[in-house]
Tab-separated table of C-alpha atoms in Angstrom:
chain	number	residue	atom	x	y	z
C	1425	UNK	CA	62.521	-22.838	28.441
C	1426	UNK	CA	61.358	-25.521	30.849
C	1427	UNK	CA	59.629	-28.488	29.259
C	1428	UNK	CA	58.234	-31.472	31.157
C	1429	UNK	CA	57.194	-33.524	28.147
C	1430	UNK	CA	58.358	-37.141	28.306
C	1431	UNK	CA	58.580	-37.702	24.539
C	1432	UNK	CA	59.315	-35.356	21.672
C	1433	UNK	CA	58.624	-35.641	17.944
C	1434	UNK	CA	61.162	-33.493	16.095
C	1435	UNK	CA	60.409	-32.679	12.475
C	1436	UNK	CA	63.397	-31.671	10.344
C	1437	UNK	CA	62.789	-29.615	7.207
C	1438	UNK	CA	64.301	-26.908	5.032
C	1439	UNK	CA	62.575	-24.737	2.426
C	1440	UNK	CA	59.205	-23.022	1.972
C	1441	UNK	CA	57.698	-25.749	-0.222
C	1442	UNK	CA	58.455	-28.568	2.206
C	1443	UNK	CA	57.360	-26.561	5.242
C	1444	UNK	CA	54.039	-25.579	3.676
C	1445	UNK	CA	53.100	-28.803	1.894
C	1446	UNK	CA	54.712	-31.525	4.038
C	1447	UNK	CA	55.298	-30.196	7.529
C	1448	UNK	CA	52.023	-28.341	8.027
C	1449	UNK	CA	49.575	-31.103	7.007
C	1450	UNK	CA	51.542	-33.804	8.841
C	1451	UNK	CA	51.739	-31.741	12.022
C	1452	UNK	CA	48.015	-31.038	11.893
C	1453	UNK	CA	47.309	-34.745	11.449
C	1454	UNK	CA	49.593	-35.700	14.343
C	1455	UNK	CA	47.885	-33.203	16.645
C	1456	UNK	CA	44.514	-34.764	15.842
C	1457	UNK	CA	45.780	-38.281	16.512
C	1458	UNK	CA	48.146	-37.831	19.427
C	1459	UNK	CA	46.962	-34.659	21.230
C	1460	UNK	CA	50.393	-33.071	21.327
C	1461	UNK	CA	51.750	-30.066	23.087
C	1462	UNK	CA	51.474	-27.089	22.694
C	1463	UNK	CA	47.830	-27.485	21.641
C	1464	UNK	CA	47.292	-29.816	24.593
C	1465	UNK	CA	49.476	-28.351	27.391
C	1466	UNK	CA	49.046	-31.342	29.717
C	1467	UNK	CA	50.109	-33.893	27.125
C	1468	UNK	CA	53.314	-35.869	27.795
C	1469	UNK	CA	54.134	-35.573	24.087
C	1470	UNK	CA	55.331	-32.486	22.270
C	1471	UNK	CA	56.252	-31.677	18.683
C	1472	UNK	CA	59.064	-29.398	17.517
C	1473	UNK	CA	60.400	-28.174	14.210
C	1474	UNK	CA	64.101	-27.891	13.413
C	1475	UNK	CA	65.045	-26.116	10.201
C	1476	UNK	CA	68.340	-27.050	8.587
C	1477	UNK	CA	70.748	-25.056	6.394
C	1478	UNK	CA	69.635	-25.069	2.779
C	1479	UNK	CA	70.369	-22.824	-0.223
C	1480	UNK	CA	66.724	-23.136	-1.280
C	1481	UNK	CA	65.399	-21.632	1.960
C	1482	UNK	CA	64.131	-18.045	2.177
C	1483	UNK	CA	64.950	-17.361	5.820
C	1484	UNK	CA	61.259	-16.809	6.611
C	1485	UNK	CA	60.336	-20.450	7.230
C	1486	UNK	CA	60.690	-20.217	11.023
C	1487	UNK	CA	58.417	-17.178	11.202
C	1488	UNK	CA	55.824	-18.912	9.064
C	1489	UNK	CA	55.867	-22.122	11.104
C	1490	UNK	CA	55.707	-20.213	14.399
C	1491	UNK	CA	52.584	-18.391	13.214
C	1492	UNK	CA	50.697	-21.691	13.070
C	1493	UNK	CA	51.027	-22.251	16.848
C	1494	UNK	CA	51.501	-25.961	16.244
C	1495	UNK	CA	55.018	-26.437	17.661
C	1496	UNK	CA	56.423	-26.411	21.164
C	1497	UNK	CA	59.490	-24.821	19.641
C	1498	UNK	CA	60.673	-23.783	16.177
C	1499	UNK	CA	64.421	-23.604	15.685
C	1500	UNK	CA	65.632	-21.544	12.692
C	1501	UNK	CA	68.308	-22.908	10.388
C	1502	UNK	CA	70.964	-20.447	11.586
C	1503	UNK	CA	70.941	-22.168	14.990
C	1504	UNK	CA	71.229	-25.725	13.714
C	1505	UNK	CA	74.982	-26.162	14.212
C	1506	UNK	CA	74.807	-24.773	17.718
C	1507	UNK	CA	71.963	-27.183	18.420
C	1508	UNK	CA	74.168	-30.120	17.421
C	1509	UNK	CA	76.961	-28.926	19.689
C	1510	UNK	CA	74.802	-28.001	22.668
C	1511	UNK	CA	71.144	-29.093	22.526
C	1512	UNK	CA	70.428	-27.880	26.062
C	1513	UNK	CA	71.150	-24.352	24.936
C	1514	UNK	CA	67.771	-24.413	23.226
C	1515	UNK	CA	65.500	-25.666	26.013
C	1516	UNK	CA	65.369	-29.035	27.687
C	1517	UNK	CA	64.902	-32.152	25.574
C	1518	UNK	CA	62.979	-35.235	26.717
C	1519	UNK	CA	65.068	-38.345	27.214
C	1520	UNK	CA	63.013	-40.142	24.568
C	1521	UNK	CA	61.930	-38.999	21.149
C	1522	UNK	CA	62.147	-39.392	17.408
C	1523	UNK	CA	63.453	-37.303	14.569
C	1524	UNK	CA	61.414	-37.253	11.348
C	1525	UNK	CA	63.102	-36.092	8.135
C	1526	UNK	CA	60.856	-33.952	5.920
C	1527	UNK	CA	63.227	-32.096	3.646
C	1528	UNK	CA	66.778	-30.870	3.240
C	1529	UNK	CA	69.910	-32.995	3.422
C	1530	UNK	CA	69.121	-36.337	5.041
C	1531	UNK	CA	72.477	-36.281	6.791
C	1532	UNK	CA	71.370	-33.438	9.069
C	1533	UNK	CA	68.498	-35.445	10.546
C	1534	UNK	CA	70.800	-38.454	10.982
C	1535	UNK	CA	73.251	-36.298	12.943
C	1536	UNK	CA	70.498	-34.729	15.028
C	1537	UNK	CA	68.904	-38.043	15.969
C	1538	UNK	CA	72.320	-39.420	16.965
C	1539	UNK	CA	73.087	-36.315	19.030
C	1540	UNK	CA	69.769	-36.429	20.877
C	1541	UNK	CA	69.712	-40.214	21.163
C	1542	UNK	CA	66.325	-40.361	19.436
C	1543	UNK	CA	64.781	-42.813	17.003
C	1544	UNK	CA	64.937	-41.771	13.373
C	1545	UNK	CA	62.423	-41.909	10.522
C	1546	UNK	CA	63.068	-40.598	7.005
C	1547	UNK	CA	60.425	-39.700	4.476
C	1548	UNK	CA	62.245	-40.656	1.263
C	1549	UNK	CA	60.843	-39.025	-1.839
C	1550	UNK	CA	63.389	-40.465	-4.282
C	1551	UNK	CA	66.088	-42.278	-2.296
C	1552	UNK	CA	66.957	-43.109	1.320
C	1553	UNK	CA	70.600	-42.079	1.554
C	1554	UNK	CA	71.437	-43.361	5.038
C	1555	UNK	CA	69.222	-46.448	5.460
C	1556	UNK	CA	71.437	-48.094	8.059
C	1557	UNK	CA	70.910	-45.115	10.366
C	1558	UNK	CA	67.123	-45.204	10.096
C	1559	UNK	CA	64.792	-47.067	12.398
C	1560	UNK	CA	62.102	-46.620	9.753
C	1561	UNK	CA	61.933	-45.396	6.169
C	1562	UNK	CA	58.659	-44.053	4.808
C	1563	UNK	CA	58.943	-44.207	1.016
C	1564	UNK	CA	57.019	-42.232	-1.548
C	1565	UNK	CA	56.944	-45.191	-3.949
C	1566	UNK	CA	57.958	-48.817	-4.332
C	1567	UNK	CA	60.935	-47.721	-6.450
C	1568	UNK	CA	62.467	-46.130	-3.344
C	1569	UNK	CA	62.035	-49.377	-1.428
C	1570	UNK	CA	63.481	-51.439	-4.272
C	1571	UNK	CA	66.675	-49.369	-4.242
C	1572	UNK	CA	67.396	-50.367	-0.649
C	1573	UNK	CA	69.671	-53.307	0.161
C	1574	UNK	CA	67.599	-56.462	0.544
C	1575	UNK	CA	68.422	-56.816	4.244
C	1576	UNK	CA	67.028	-53.326	5.000
C	1577	UNK	CA	63.765	-53.453	3.075
C	1578	UNK	CA	61.848	-54.648	6.102
C	1579	UNK	CA	62.481	-51.189	7.600
C	1580	UNK	CA	60.677	-49.506	4.725
C	1581	UNK	CA	56.970	-48.828	4.327
C	1582	UNK	CA	55.526	-47.266	1.171
C	1583	UNK	CA	53.256	-44.429	2.328
C	1584	UNK	CA	52.718	-42.560	-0.952
C	1585	UNK	CA	53.232	-39.007	-2.133
C	1586	UNK	CA	52.621	-36.402	0.578
C	1587	UNK	CA	51.996	-33.826	-2.124
C	1588	UNK	CA	49.048	-35.825	-3.464
C	1589	UNK	CA	46.983	-34.969	-0.411
C	1590	UNK	CA	46.774	-31.292	-1.329
C	1591	UNK	CA	44.320	-32.205	-4.086
C	1592	UNK	CA	41.675	-32.791	-1.427
C	1593	UNK	CA	41.969	-29.168	-0.325
C	1594	UNK	CA	40.928	-27.955	-3.783
C	1595	UNK	CA	37.382	-29.316	-3.525
C	1596	UNK	CA	34.131	-27.683	-2.440
C	1597	UNK	CA	34.857	-24.104	-3.412
C	1598	UNK	CA	33.035	-21.345	-5.216
C	1599	UNK	CA	33.793	-21.431	-8.940
C	1600	UNK	CA	35.847	-18.660	-10.477
C	1601	UNK	CA	34.098	-16.385	-13.000
C	1602	UNK	CA	34.062	-17.558	-16.605
C	1603	UNK	CA	37.094	-16.931	-18.761
C	1604	UNK	CA	40.598	-18.274	-19.175
C	1605	UNK	CA	42.207	-18.202	-15.732
C	1606	UNK	CA	45.996	-18.291	-15.752
C	1607	UNK	CA	47.966	-18.753	-12.531
C	1608	UNK	CA	51.256	-16.876	-12.211
C	1609	UNK	CA	53.793	-18.456	-9.846
C	1610	UNK	CA	57.034	-16.451	-9.728
C	1611	UNK	CA	58.504	-18.430	-6.813
C	1612	UNK	CA	59.190	-17.639	-3.188
C	1613	UNK	CA	62.961	-17.086	-3.029
C	1614	UNK	CA	64.788	-13.855	-3.746
C	1615	UNK	CA	66.688	-15.185	-6.761
C	1616	UNK	CA	63.494	-16.477	-8.355
C	1617	UNK	CA	61.281	-13.512	-7.462
C	1618	UNK	CA	63.755	-11.007	-8.855
C	1619	UNK	CA	63.363	-12.626	-12.278
C	1620	UNK	CA	59.914	-14.193	-12.036
C	1621	UNK	CA	57.926	-11.133	-10.966
C	1622	UNK	CA	58.910	-8.710	-13.773
C	1623	UNK	CA	58.996	-11.524	-16.350
C	1624	UNK	CA	55.507	-12.815	-15.549
C	1625	UNK	CA	53.936	-9.359	-15.226
C	1626	UNK	CA	55.097	-8.500	-18.737
C	1627	UNK	CA	53.956	-11.907	-19.975
C	1628	UNK	CA	50.481	-11.176	-18.606
C	1629	UNK	CA	50.489	-7.816	-20.394
C	1630	UNK	CA	51.245	-9.498	-23.728
C	1631	UNK	CA	48.852	-12.374	-23.116
C	1632	UNK	CA	45.776	-10.279	-22.407
C	1633	UNK	CA	46.278	-8.192	-25.570
C	1634	UNK	CA	45.997	-11.317	-27.727
C	1635	UNK	CA	43.430	-13.072	-25.548
C	1636	UNK	CA	41.220	-10.571	-23.675
C	1637	UNK	CA	39.279	-13.387	-21.997
C	1638	UNK	CA	42.288	-14.084	-19.734
C	1639	UNK	CA	42.170	-13.492	-15.989
C	1640	UNK	CA	45.250	-13.771	-13.805
C	1641	UNK	CA	45.713	-15.205	-10.312
C	1642	UNK	CA	48.993	-14.832	-8.430
C	1643	UNK	CA	49.180	-16.895	-5.218
C	1644	UNK	CA	51.408	-14.977	-2.807
C	1645	UNK	CA	53.804	-17.448	-1.173
C	1646	UNK	CA	53.509	-17.566	2.634
C	1647	UNK	CA	57.148	-16.521	2.960
C	1648	UNK	CA	56.715	-13.347	0.897
C	1649	UNK	CA	54.317	-10.379	0.758
C	1650	UNK	CA	52.671	-7.830	-1.507
C	1651	UNK	CA	55.341	-5.303	-0.552
C	1652	UNK	CA	58.068	-7.659	-1.724
C	1653	UNK	CA	56.270	-8.274	-5.002
C	1654	UNK	CA	56.069	-4.538	-5.545
C	1655	UNK	CA	59.775	-4.243	-4.802
C	1656	UNK	CA	60.719	-6.891	-7.358
C	1657	UNK	CA	58.469	-5.260	-9.963
C	1658	UNK	CA	60.110	-1.844	-9.443
C	1659	UNK	CA	63.373	-0.315	-10.577
C	1660	UNK	CA	64.771	-1.146	-7.120
C	1661	UNK	CA	65.220	-4.594	-8.627
C	1662	UNK	CA	67.976	-4.308	-11.286
C	1663	UNK	CA	66.500	-7.140	-13.369
C	1664	UNK	CA	63.181	-5.285	-13.660
C	1665	UNK	CA	64.918	-2.739	-15.900
C	1666	UNK	CA	64.986	-5.422	-18.615
C	1667	UNK	CA	61.171	-5.521	-18.687
C	1668	UNK	CA	58.482	-2.971	-19.459
C	1669	UNK	CA	55.933	-3.963	-16.839
C	1670	UNK	CA	55.537	-2.818	-13.258
C	1671	UNK	CA	52.892	-2.178	-10.613
C	1672	UNK	CA	51.064	1.142	-10.763
C	1673	UNK	CA	48.293	0.523	-8.221
C	1674	UNK	CA	46.848	-1.847	-5.651
C	1675	UNK	CA	43.051	-1.952	-5.514
C	1676	UNK	CA	40.441	-3.611	-3.337
C	1677	UNK	CA	39.219	-7.192	-3.815
C	1678	UNK	CA	36.313	-7.849	-6.194
C	1679	UNK	CA	33.031	-9.350	-4.924
C	1680	UNK	CA	33.745	-12.689	-6.599
C	1681	UNK	CA	37.113	-13.068	-4.798
C	1682	UNK	CA	36.650	-11.140	-1.542
C	1683	UNK	CA	40.066	-12.084	-0.121
C	1684	UNK	CA	42.079	-11.187	-3.239
C	1685	UNK	CA	43.459	-7.702	-3.581
C	1686	UNK	CA	44.409	-6.747	-7.121
C	1687	UNK	CA	47.444	-5.103	-8.640
C	1688	UNK	CA	47.336	-3.066	-11.827
C	1689	UNK	CA	50.353	-3.230	-14.126
C	1690	UNK	CA	51.752	-0.349	-16.168
C	1691	UNK	CA	49.774	-1.635	-19.150
C	1692	UNK	CA	46.539	-1.798	-17.150
C	1693	UNK	CA	46.469	-5.588	-16.682
C	1694	UNK	CA	44.581	-6.691	-13.564
C	1695	UNK	CA	46.180	-9.471	-11.503
C	1696	UNK	CA	44.388	-11.027	-8.529
C	1697	UNK	CA	46.558	-11.768	-5.495
C	1698	UNK	CA	45.617	-14.759	-3.376
C	1699	UNK	CA	47.203	-13.727	-0.064
C	1700	UNK	CA	45.611	-16.373	2.172
C	1701	UNK	CA	47.575	-19.576	1.604
C	1702	UNK	CA	47.098	-22.227	0.562
C	1703	UNK	CA	45.502	-21.102	-2.698
C	1704	UNK	CA	44.767	-24.640	-3.886
C	1705	UNK	CA	41.031	-24.127	-4.322
C	1706	UNK	CA	41.501	-21.214	-6.682
C	1707	UNK	CA	44.605	-22.455	-8.506
C	1708	UNK	CA	43.030	-25.841	-9.208
C	1709	UNK	CA	40.392	-24.094	-11.344
C	1710	UNK	CA	42.945	-22.366	-13.576
C	1711	UNK	CA	43.222	-23.586	-17.142
C	1712	UNK	CA	46.981	-23.011	-17.178
C	1713	UNK	CA	49.846	-21.958	-14.904
C	1714	UNK	CA	53.063	-20.144	-15.737
C	1715	UNK	CA	55.649	-21.087	-13.140
C	1716	UNK	CA	59.288	-21.116	-12.219
C	1717	UNK	CA	61.020	-24.426	-11.544
C	1718	UNK	CA	60.833	-25.837	-8.014
C	1719	UNK	CA	58.228	-26.960	-5.492
C	1720	UNK	CA	55.587	-25.000	-7.424
C	1721	UNK	CA	55.711	-27.638	-10.147
C	1722	UNK	CA	55.039	-30.426	-7.638
C	1723	UNK	CA	52.065	-28.568	-6.158
C	1724	UNK	CA	50.596	-27.810	-9.571
C	1725	UNK	CA	51.115	-31.418	-10.592
C	1726	UNK	CA	49.313	-32.621	-7.478
C	1727	UNK	CA	46.409	-30.308	-8.299
C	1728	UNK	CA	46.370	-31.497	-11.914
C	1729	UNK	CA	46.933	-28.006	-13.335
C	1730	UNK	CA	48.684	-27.851	-16.746
C	1731	UNK	CA	51.742	-25.620	-16.611
C	1732	UNK	CA	54.507	-24.031	-18.612
C	1733	UNK	CA	57.765	-24.131	-16.660
C	1734	UNK	CA	59.949	-21.091	-17.305
C	1735	UNK	CA	63.703	-20.768	-16.730
C	1736	UNK	CA	65.088	-17.632	-18.430
C	1737	UNK	CA	68.822	-18.283	-18.327
C	1738	UNK	CA	69.760	-14.833	-19.589
C	1739	UNK	CA	69.650	-13.904	-15.894
C	1740	UNK	CA	72.319	-16.234	-14.583
C	1741	UNK	CA	71.520	-15.548	-10.941
C	1742	UNK	CA	68.388	-17.665	-11.372
C	1743	UNK	CA	70.713	-20.662	-11.559
C	1744	UNK	CA	71.660	-20.074	-7.925
C	1745	UNK	CA	68.284	-21.337	-6.771
C	1746	UNK	CA	68.472	-24.622	-8.656
C	1747	UNK	CA	68.677	-27.834	-6.687
C	1748	UNK	CA	71.572	-30.290	-6.604
C	1749	UNK	CA	75.126	-29.929	-7.834
C	1750	UNK	CA	74.173	-27.395	-10.516
C	1751	UNK	CA	72.893	-24.945	-7.953
C	1752	UNK	CA	75.916	-25.463	-5.710
C	1753	UNK	CA	78.365	-24.756	-8.535
C	1754	UNK	CA	76.321	-21.821	-9.815
C	1755	UNK	CA	76.619	-20.151	-6.416
C	1756	UNK	CA	80.429	-20.134	-6.586
C	1757	UNK	CA	81.507	-16.641	-7.708
C	1758	UNK	CA	84.282	-17.826	-10.023
C	1759	UNK	CA	82.166	-20.457	-11.743
C	1760	UNK	CA	78.667	-19.028	-11.894
C	1761	UNK	CA	78.854	-17.596	-15.435
C	1762	UNK	CA	80.630	-20.644	-16.856
C	1763	UNK	CA	78.281	-23.108	-15.176
C	1764	UNK	CA	75.223	-21.103	-16.218
C	1765	UNK	CA	76.253	-21.130	-19.870
C	1766	UNK	CA	77.288	-24.782	-19.951
C	1767	UNK	CA	74.246	-25.992	-18.051
C	1768	UNK	CA	71.882	-24.034	-20.275
C	1769	UNK	CA	73.510	-25.517	-23.390
C	1770	UNK	CA	73.344	-29.025	-21.921
C	1771	UNK	CA	69.728	-28.614	-20.916
C	1772	UNK	CA	68.674	-27.357	-24.325
C	1773	UNK	CA	70.531	-30.155	-26.119
C	1774	UNK	CA	69.609	-33.121	-23.947
C	1775	UNK	CA	66.214	-31.984	-22.628
C	1776	UNK	CA	66.970	-32.881	-19.028
C	1777	UNK	CA	63.937	-32.849	-16.767
C	1778	UNK	CA	63.518	-29.920	-14.373
C	1779	UNK	CA	59.822	-29.913	-13.424
C	1780	UNK	CA	58.782	-32.456	-10.794
C	1781	UNK	CA	56.022	-34.065	-12.913
C	1782	UNK	CA	58.559	-34.625	-15.703
C	1783	UNK	CA	61.159	-35.991	-13.300
C	1784	UNK	CA	58.569	-38.318	-11.804
C	1785	UNK	CA	57.349	-39.544	-15.195
C	1786	UNK	CA	60.775	-39.670	-16.858
C	1787	UNK	CA	59.337	-37.825	-19.853
C	1788	UNK	CA	58.012	-34.388	-20.777
C	1789	UNK	CA	54.491	-34.255	-19.395
C	1790	UNK	CA	54.525	-30.444	-19.178
C	1791	UNK	CA	56.586	-28.093	-21.368
C	1792	UNK	CA	59.815	-26.616	-20.022
C	1793	UNK	CA	61.005	-23.371	-21.615
C	1794	UNK	CA	64.696	-22.921	-20.850
C	1795	UNK	CA	67.162	-20.494	-22.372
C	1796	UNK	CA	67.184	-16.893	-23.509
C	1797	UNK	CA	63.414	-16.544	-23.606
C	1798	UNK	CA	61.136	-13.493	-23.599
C	1799	UNK	CA	57.701	-12.731	-22.135
C	1800	UNK	CA	56.359	-12.407	-25.675
C	1801	UNK	CA	57.460	-15.952	-26.498
C	1802	UNK	CA	55.894	-17.334	-23.336
C	1803	UNK	CA	52.664	-15.435	-24.002
C	1804	UNK	CA	52.539	-16.948	-27.494
C	1805	UNK	CA	53.148	-20.411	-26.033
C	1806	UNK	CA	50.390	-19.878	-23.462
C	1807	UNK	CA	47.942	-18.776	-26.155
C	1808	UNK	CA	48.777	-21.890	-28.157
C	1809	UNK	CA	47.865	-24.063	-25.159
C	1810	UNK	CA	44.731	-22.102	-24.247
C	1811	UNK	CA	43.505	-22.524	-27.823
C	1812	UNK	CA	43.938	-26.306	-27.497
C	1813	UNK	CA	41.554	-27.386	-24.700
C	1814	UNK	CA	41.903	-31.014	-25.714
C	1815	UNK	CA	45.670	-30.942	-25.150
C	1816	UNK	CA	45.163	-29.223	-21.800
C	1817	UNK	CA	42.697	-31.936	-20.800
C	1818	UNK	CA	45.228	-34.638	-21.735
C	1819	UNK	CA	47.913	-32.966	-19.625
C	1820	UNK	CA	45.522	-32.694	-16.680
C	1821	UNK	CA	44.735	-36.422	-16.935
C	1822	UNK	CA	48.434	-37.305	-17.099
C	1823	UNK	CA	49.184	-35.181	-14.041
C	1824	UNK	CA	46.392	-36.797	-12.053
C	1825	UNK	CA	47.637	-40.243	-13.047
C	1826	UNK	CA	51.124	-39.392	-11.799
C	1827	UNK	CA	49.770	-37.976	-8.559
C	1828	UNK	CA	48.747	-41.316	-7.123
C	1829	UNK	CA	46.250	-41.995	-4.359
C	1830	UNK	CA	45.641	-39.590	-1.499
C	1831	UNK	CA	46.147	-40.566	2.128
C	1832	UNK	CA	49.945	-40.408	2.391
C	1833	UNK	CA	49.850	-37.899	5.265
C	1834	UNK	CA	47.603	-40.144	7.325
C	1835	UNK	CA	49.698	-43.224	6.506
C	1836	UNK	CA	52.924	-41.453	7.489
C	1837	UNK	CA	51.302	-40.328	10.731
C	1838	UNK	CA	50.446	-43.973	11.429
C	1839	UNK	CA	54.076	-44.994	10.877
C	1840	UNK	CA	55.199	-42.296	13.314
C	1841	UNK	CA	52.629	-43.472	15.855
C	1842	UNK	CA	53.785	-47.088	15.516
C	1843	UNK	CA	57.435	-46.130	15.992
C	1844	UNK	CA	56.470	-43.946	18.948
C	1845	UNK	CA	54.682	-46.865	20.657
C	1846	UNK	CA	57.628	-49.146	19.973
C	1847	UNK	CA	59.984	-46.603	21.488
C	1848	UNK	CA	57.894	-46.191	24.624
C	1849	UNK	CA	57.369	-49.935	25.147
C	1850	UNK	CA	61.064	-50.757	24.699
C	1851	UNK	CA	62.508	-47.834	26.632
């Protein structure tokens, strides 16, 4: 593909959460500020997305990003190594540019920037792992900057939490009907969906029996579909055989949520599907969310929605989708059962933090239910919280306090613009 741009901004990312909540808003902001290609075909600047190998990815990220029509080119993760070896194989690359890290292993963006000869900026959520190889570090908080060697701190600017900006998207919306609205977030990856879908459907069945005022909202992740949800709720999913619930029908949207089709479970429970992401406006009105561990917890925290984080370790394959060394070891065939058992025991004994709000706060802000747990137990826990509106209000306040100020996307865009100007002037 011929490309006559003179400067390229290359965003590097990995999984569905980062692509949806970091890459999309930043790219939109950059288009507004810099008038980039492909939205402005005559612009000398273009923007591209390179996805990197990651066990937390679904494989659908490239398709999702391409559907936005925001990028000159989207390179899927399976082509990343070939890109490093032979960049010209995937179109021409401008002589000047910058690589911006927005998720995955920071080493991959370091290697790519070195291979292309581009400037390099890292958005560091918790730590900047290769500071010497960065022209600029955009930190989520001052603690990230303070962990840098003193001589490198002048390269770092604190821009804030990119996730905090999603709270602005939850405003100015029609209110949901009265009742206790509970959001169900089973995840977006195969290993999580295979457990989360049947588990949460049965939980909803138990919950509505004890609390008929409950309504359920299930935001469909942009990298999945209704058909996939039906698959994971059926006997085609071996884990579903451990649960009584399933999907018996799909019906039309109600007048009060015209873009939400509904599924009916075997027990007759109605669950609204929000299929037009992002679902922030609807989810932010929920009294409570039941969610798997992962990026969901960061999004809910940013929206200030109280949550119960669920990790049923009786299905050891769920461990494969964990982050860090635990997930890596759990994916090794010879170690997965041993690691799953040991890690579950450690987690239950030491109460290690798994949800992002808890990790950020260094304490349990939201409950984490880990171990051999059942939908009945989670339904009972949810009822306990729904019957304590004062406790829910306290959790919501704590989450909003942790969220920090909005504006990180715009500030990061300004840092990219400044580095871009510096690159052009000094080239």
